């Protein structure tokens, strides 16, 4: 029998041997139980100067370098913002030609904004996040949230419209959804990148209130509410300094005032100087036009600037710290099983694409209940227009998507009606970017087809190419491309039962509007667009989209154009309209739009009643409601539908001039036929405040306001005065 002493000796010996064999303890930064900041500091402390430099500039079009010695993998970014872009060549803008990079293509962001559906924005973000994860990405370059200042903006299609409040709500939900999937979002383009004309050099001059009240709220909400991990600095200048080296935007506002902890990446090729960039708050340089990555401003030139003492190493450390922090927060160093697994092209993702398209399309006109069509009563349809059969996914610039599939309108209609209905198709017009010469007789043939059919669906619009909703150029005017207005006029003269569907990333002038009974704004509706359109045409889906931007009667009615403040002079653009962007201009100046912001019809009717304002008792903080707006919405029609109830605030006697009204709350409700729903929309004091440029603070001024509630900015159904008892002041 073994004695106790002997047992103790054996145990002690084996413990000693185990210690001798033990691996060195893993470094602190690899321990997921440690706080992120401790892990960042630990890893930073192990890096050489050259390794640090390698993390603050690209080593291919969409990556930064790996550091195998420390187990730091390559960091993969991808566009953004309507899905995960196809794989690109490492060193040029060509497609890499992979076969496993098809993804879900969601409707464009201006369309998403038209849903006014924040839950859906979250699902949208989640979908992209899950696909990015499945594709091995770490940061998605989106959402894009620049405010639509001019309807000509070539990238308006990928932004969330003209209103800062709507933009903020949708962006926050998109980012929360995307980042829930273990992906960093990168909100772009910060800031005032509101046009494509001379985007690489234009210098934006604007007053402080306009900057804070119109152009920054979306970014601020992304940082402070959604805790976005990435911000992309824009190409243009603001007040004389390029955005990627703009101390006021990056250091003062983004990092100091808002407390942003993530990384600031330049837009691709937006860096112009080593010292200014290093000093003024950029953390990662991408896309610079240099053949060798070591020649990027934040590569060898930065190394030399540090070695010669021009830039302190602490500035580089801060940049690297932010790059590392983002990696830790998305679990780059943790076991691959940490965080969501990712998935791509699932049935659910395609259903999200469909739902967004269903909710995004806006019924602009529907005289005499032209829509919905009754498939049992229709034996023939003439579908007309190149856009009825075009594929749009791979267009528009960096927002392009290699969609797994795309259902164009013609296909959607064919699938929906089946063999019982005779569907003819004529092209009617050809988009201007076609290589082929325009074919003579296209309109004549379309008119003949229209005469033969009971109903006509013309799918008109832009081509999502050069000068027509594409990155790099703005539109020249708001007209449809050549031939389409004439086509519409002649077809509707031949067959008055003509429905016009517009595919575009924004407003179109409609000289034919009085003659056409029904018009649908379909945006660029994603891979399920044709199915969604057919669903709306035949009443399977009740349209509920509301315009996320004003449609002016003519370009000259829009603020920047009315004031001749676009596209700038001698490289400088003064935002002369100030706060009066979009409907703020039309409503304050009493200009009648073609279709107002927030507008969209339904196949049912909604009645509004019983507006009640309940003031909160006690001291509210900056985020708690000061008043709850409540009303009853009754679906008084014959079918279920969804209404977006919008709350606009009007200041009766403001100390500083204010727009006539501003959107400060909204809610979607979908009562069944005959049903009444109670809608409650809380307003915080932010709903009443303006930015006081003298004091650099937000002031919610004591006084009377009018709370307006309705189905669009020009369809106010209920209103009531509200008194703010005391003035409150909040810092930025
Ligand atoms: C665009 C960005 C995009 C980047 C990378 C730039 O031209 O402005 O939105 O993320 O390219 O493709």
mmCIF file with all atom_site columns, C-alpha atoms in Angstrom, residues 186-192 208 211-212 216 219 223 230-239 241-267 270-285 298 318-319 322:
data_model
loop_
_atom_site.group_PDB
_atom_site.id
_atom_site.type_symbol
_atom_site.label_atom_id
_atom_site.label_alt_id
_atom_site.label_comp_id
_atom_site.label_asym_id
_atom_site.label_entity_id
_atom_site.label_seq_id
_atom_site.pdbx_PDB_ins_code
_atom_site.Cartn_x
_atom_site.Cartn_y
_atom_site.Cartn_z
_atom_site.occupancy
_atom_site.B_iso_or_equiv
_atom_site.pdbx_formal_charge
_atom_site.auth_seq_id
_atom_site.auth_comp_id
_atom_site.auth_asym_id
_atom_site.auth_atom_id
_atom_site.pdbx_PDB_model_num
ATOM 1  C CA . UNK A 1 186 ? -18.500 51.727 -42.635 1.00 0.00 ? 186 UNK A CA 1
ATOM 2  C CA . UNK A 1 187 ? -20.874 54.638 -43.000 1.00 0.00 ? 187 UNK A CA 1
ATOM 3  C CA . UNK A 1 188 ? -20.006 56.873 -45.957 1.00 0.00 ? 188 UNK A CA 1
ATOM 4  C CA . UNK A 1 189 ? -19.175 59.459 -47.328 1.00 0.00 ? 189 UNK A CA 1
ATOM 5  C CA . UNK A 1 190 ? -18.271 61.836 -44.514 1.00 0.00 ? 190 UNK A CA 1
ATOM 6  C CA . UNK A 1 191 ? -19.185 64.619 -45.290 1.00 0.00 ? 191 UNK A CA 1
ATOM 7  C CA . UNK A 1 192 ? -21.048 66.852 -47.759 1.00 0.00 ? 192 UNK A CA 1
ATOM 8  C CA . UNK A 1 208 ? -22.431 75.752 -39.354 1.00 0.00 ? 208 UNK A CA 1
ATOM 9  C CA . UNK A 1 211 ? -23.726 71.369 -41.516 1.00 0.00 ? 211 UNK A CA 1
ATOM 10 C CA . UNK A 1 212 ? -25.036 70.294 -38.109 1.00 0.00 ? 212 UNK A CA 1
ATOM 11 C CA . UNK A 1 216 ? -24.257 65.550 -40.108 1.00 0.00 ? 216 UNK A CA 1
ATOM 12 C CA . UNK A 1 219 ? -23.393 60.308 -39.244 1.00 0.00 ? 219 UNK A CA 1
ATOM 13 C CA . UNK A 1 223 ? -21.764 56.872 -34.284 1.00 0.00 ? 223 UNK A CA 1
ATOM 14 C CA . UNK A 1 230 ? -16.108 52.506 -39.595 1.00 0.00 ? 230 UNK A CA 1
ATOM 15 C CA . UNK A 1 231 ? -16.505 55.944 -41.168 1.00 0.00 ? 231 UNK A CA 1
ATOM 16 C CA . UNK A 1 232 ? -15.372 56.700 -44.717 1.00 0.00 ? 232 UNK A CA 1
ATOM 17 C CA . UNK A 1 233 ? -13.950 60.157 -45.375 1.00 0.00 ? 233 UNK A CA 1
ATOM 18 C CA . UNK A 1 234 ? -15.283 61.630 -48.616 1.00 0.00 ? 234 UNK A CA 1
ATOM 19 C CA . UNK A 1 235 ? -13.435 62.819 -51.707 1.00 0.00 ? 235 UNK A CA 1
ATOM 20 C CA . UNK A 1 236 ? -14.437 66.471 -51.629 1.00 0.00 ? 236 UNK A CA 1
ATOM 21 C CA . UNK A 1 237 ? -13.209 69.369 -49.546 1.00 0.00 ? 237 UNK A CA 1
ATOM 22 C CA . UNK A 1 238 ? -15.197 71.054 -46.831 1.00 0.00 ? 238 UNK A CA 1
ATOM 23 C CA . UNK A 1 239 ? -14.220 74.642 -46.066 1.00 0.00 ? 239 UNK A CA 1
ATOM 24 C CA . UNK A 1 241 ? -9.687  71.070 -46.543 1.00 0.00 ? 241 UNK A CA 1
ATOM 25 C CA . UNK A 1 242 ? -10.025 67.613 -48.080 1.00 0.00 ? 242 UNK A CA 1
ATOM 26 C CA . UNK A 1 243 ? -12.362 65.462 -45.995 1.00 0.00 ? 243 UNK A CA 1
ATOM 27 C CA . UNK A 1 244 ? -9.725  62.755 -45.507 1.00 0.00 ? 244 UNK A CA 1
ATOM 28 C CA . UNK A 1 245 ? -7.418  65.269 -43.860 1.00 0.00 ? 245 UNK A CA 1
ATOM 29 C CA . UNK A 1 246 ? -10.025 67.579 -42.385 1.00 0.00 ? 246 UNK A CA 1
ATOM 30 C CA . UNK A 1 247 ? -9.197  68.255 -38.754 1.00 0.00 ? 247 UNK A CA 1
ATOM 31 C CA . UNK A 1 248 ? -12.549 69.860 -38.001 1.00 0.00 ? 248 UNK A CA 1
ATOM 32 C CA . UNK A 1 249 ? -14.620 66.975 -39.382 1.00 0.00 ? 249 UNK A CA 1
ATOM 33 C CA . UNK A 1 250 ? -12.448 64.102 -38.233 1.00 0.00 ? 250 UNK A CA 1
ATOM 34 C CA . UNK A 1 251 ? -10.879 65.235 -34.994 1.00 0.00 ? 251 UNK A CA 1
ATOM 35 C CA . UNK A 1 252 ? -13.092 67.958 -33.556 1.00 0.00 ? 252 UNK A CA 1
ATOM 36 C CA . UNK A 1 253 ? -16.515 66.640 -34.496 1.00 0.00 ? 253 UNK A CA 1
ATOM 37 C CA . UNK A 1 254 ? -16.234 62.899 -35.138 1.00 0.00 ? 254 UNK A CA 1
ATOM 38 C CA . UNK A 1 255 ? -13.687 61.882 -32.531 1.00 0.00 ? 255 UNK A CA 1
ATOM 39 C CA . UNK A 1 256 ? -13.835 64.588 -29.855 1.00 0.00 ? 256 UNK A CA 1
ATOM 40 C CA . UNK A 1 257 ? -17.466 65.673 -29.863 1.00 0.00 ? 257 UNK A CA 1
ATOM 41 C CA . UNK A 1 258 ? -19.106 62.376 -30.820 1.00 0.00 ? 258 UNK A CA 1
ATOM 42 C CA . UNK A 1 259 ? -16.552 60.100 -29.172 1.00 0.00 ? 259 UNK A CA 1
ATOM 43 C CA . UNK A 1 260 ? -16.089 57.857 -32.237 1.00 0.00 ? 260 UNK A CA 1
ATOM 44 C CA . UNK A 1 261 ? -13.878 54.892 -31.314 1.00 0.00 ? 261 UNK A CA 1
ATOM 45 C CA . UNK A 1 262 ? -13.686 53.043 -34.625 1.00 0.00 ? 262 UNK A CA 1
ATOM 46 C CA . UNK A 1 263 ? -11.532 53.650 -37.705 1.00 0.00 ? 263 UNK A CA 1
ATOM 47 C CA . UNK A 1 264 ? -11.732 56.338 -40.350 1.00 0.00 ? 264 UNK A CA 1
ATOM 48 C CA . UNK A 1 265 ? -10.890 55.018 -43.815 1.00 0.00 ? 265 UNK A CA 1
ATOM 49 C CA . UNK A 1 266 ? -10.353 57.295 -46.784 1.00 0.00 ? 266 UNK A CA 1
ATOM 50 C CA . UNK A 1 267 ? -12.559 56.952 -49.796 1.00 0.00 ? 267 UNK A CA 1
ATOM 51 C CA . UNK A 1 270 ? -9.154  60.532 -51.261 1.00 0.00 ? 270 UNK A CA 1
ATOM 52 C CA . UNK A 1 271 ? -5.797  61.100 -49.511 1.00 0.00 ? 271 UNK A CA 1
ATOM 53 C CA . UNK A 1 272 ? -3.566  63.894 -50.809 1.00 0.00 ? 272 UNK A CA 1
ATOM 54 C CA . UNK A 1 273 ? -0.908  64.516 -48.196 1.00 0.00 ? 273 UNK A CA 1
ATOM 55 C CA . UNK A 1 274 ? 1.064   62.508 -45.646 1.00 0.00 ? 274 UNK A CA 1
ATOM 56 C CA . UNK A 1 275 ? 1.530   64.947 -42.785 1.00 0.00 ? 275 UNK A CA 1
ATOM 57 C CA . UNK A 1 276 ? -1.955  66.480 -42.829 1.00 0.00 ? 276 UNK A CA 1
ATOM 58 C CA . UNK A 1 277 ? -3.572  63.081 -43.050 1.00 0.00 ? 277 UNK A CA 1
ATOM 59 C CA . UNK A 1 278 ? -1.540  61.678 -40.183 1.00 0.00 ? 278 UNK A CA 1
ATOM 60 C CA . UNK A 1 279 ? -2.176  64.706 -38.014 1.00 0.00 ? 279 UNK A CA 1
ATOM 61 C CA . UNK A 1 280 ? -5.818  65.286 -38.748 1.00 0.00 ? 280 UNK A CA 1
ATOM 62 C CA . UNK A 1 281 ? -7.551  62.048 -37.903 1.00 0.00 ? 281 UNK A CA 1
ATOM 63 C CA . UNK A 1 282 ? -7.505  59.529 -40.756 1.00 0.00 ? 282 UNK A CA 1
ATOM 64 C CA . UNK A 1 283 ? -6.686  55.937 -39.746 1.00 0.00 ? 283 UNK A CA 1
ATOM 65 C CA . UNK A 1 284 ? -6.502  54.005 -43.012 1.00 0.00 ? 284 UNK A CA 1
ATOM 66 C CA . UNK A 1 285 ? -5.590  55.031 -46.550 1.00 0.00 ? 285 UNK A CA 1
ATOM 67 C CA . UNK A 1 298 ? 0.585   56.473 -45.251 1.00 0.00 ? 298 UNK A CA 1
ATOM 68 C CA . UNK A 1 318 ? -3.519  56.045 -32.375 1.00 0.00 ? 318 UNK A CA 1
ATOM 69 C CA . UNK A 1 319 ? -4.269  55.066 -35.975 1.00 0.00 ? 319 UNK A CA 1
ATOM 70 C CA . UNK A 1 322 ? -8.265  52.083 -33.956 1.00 0.00 ? 322 UNK A CA 1
#
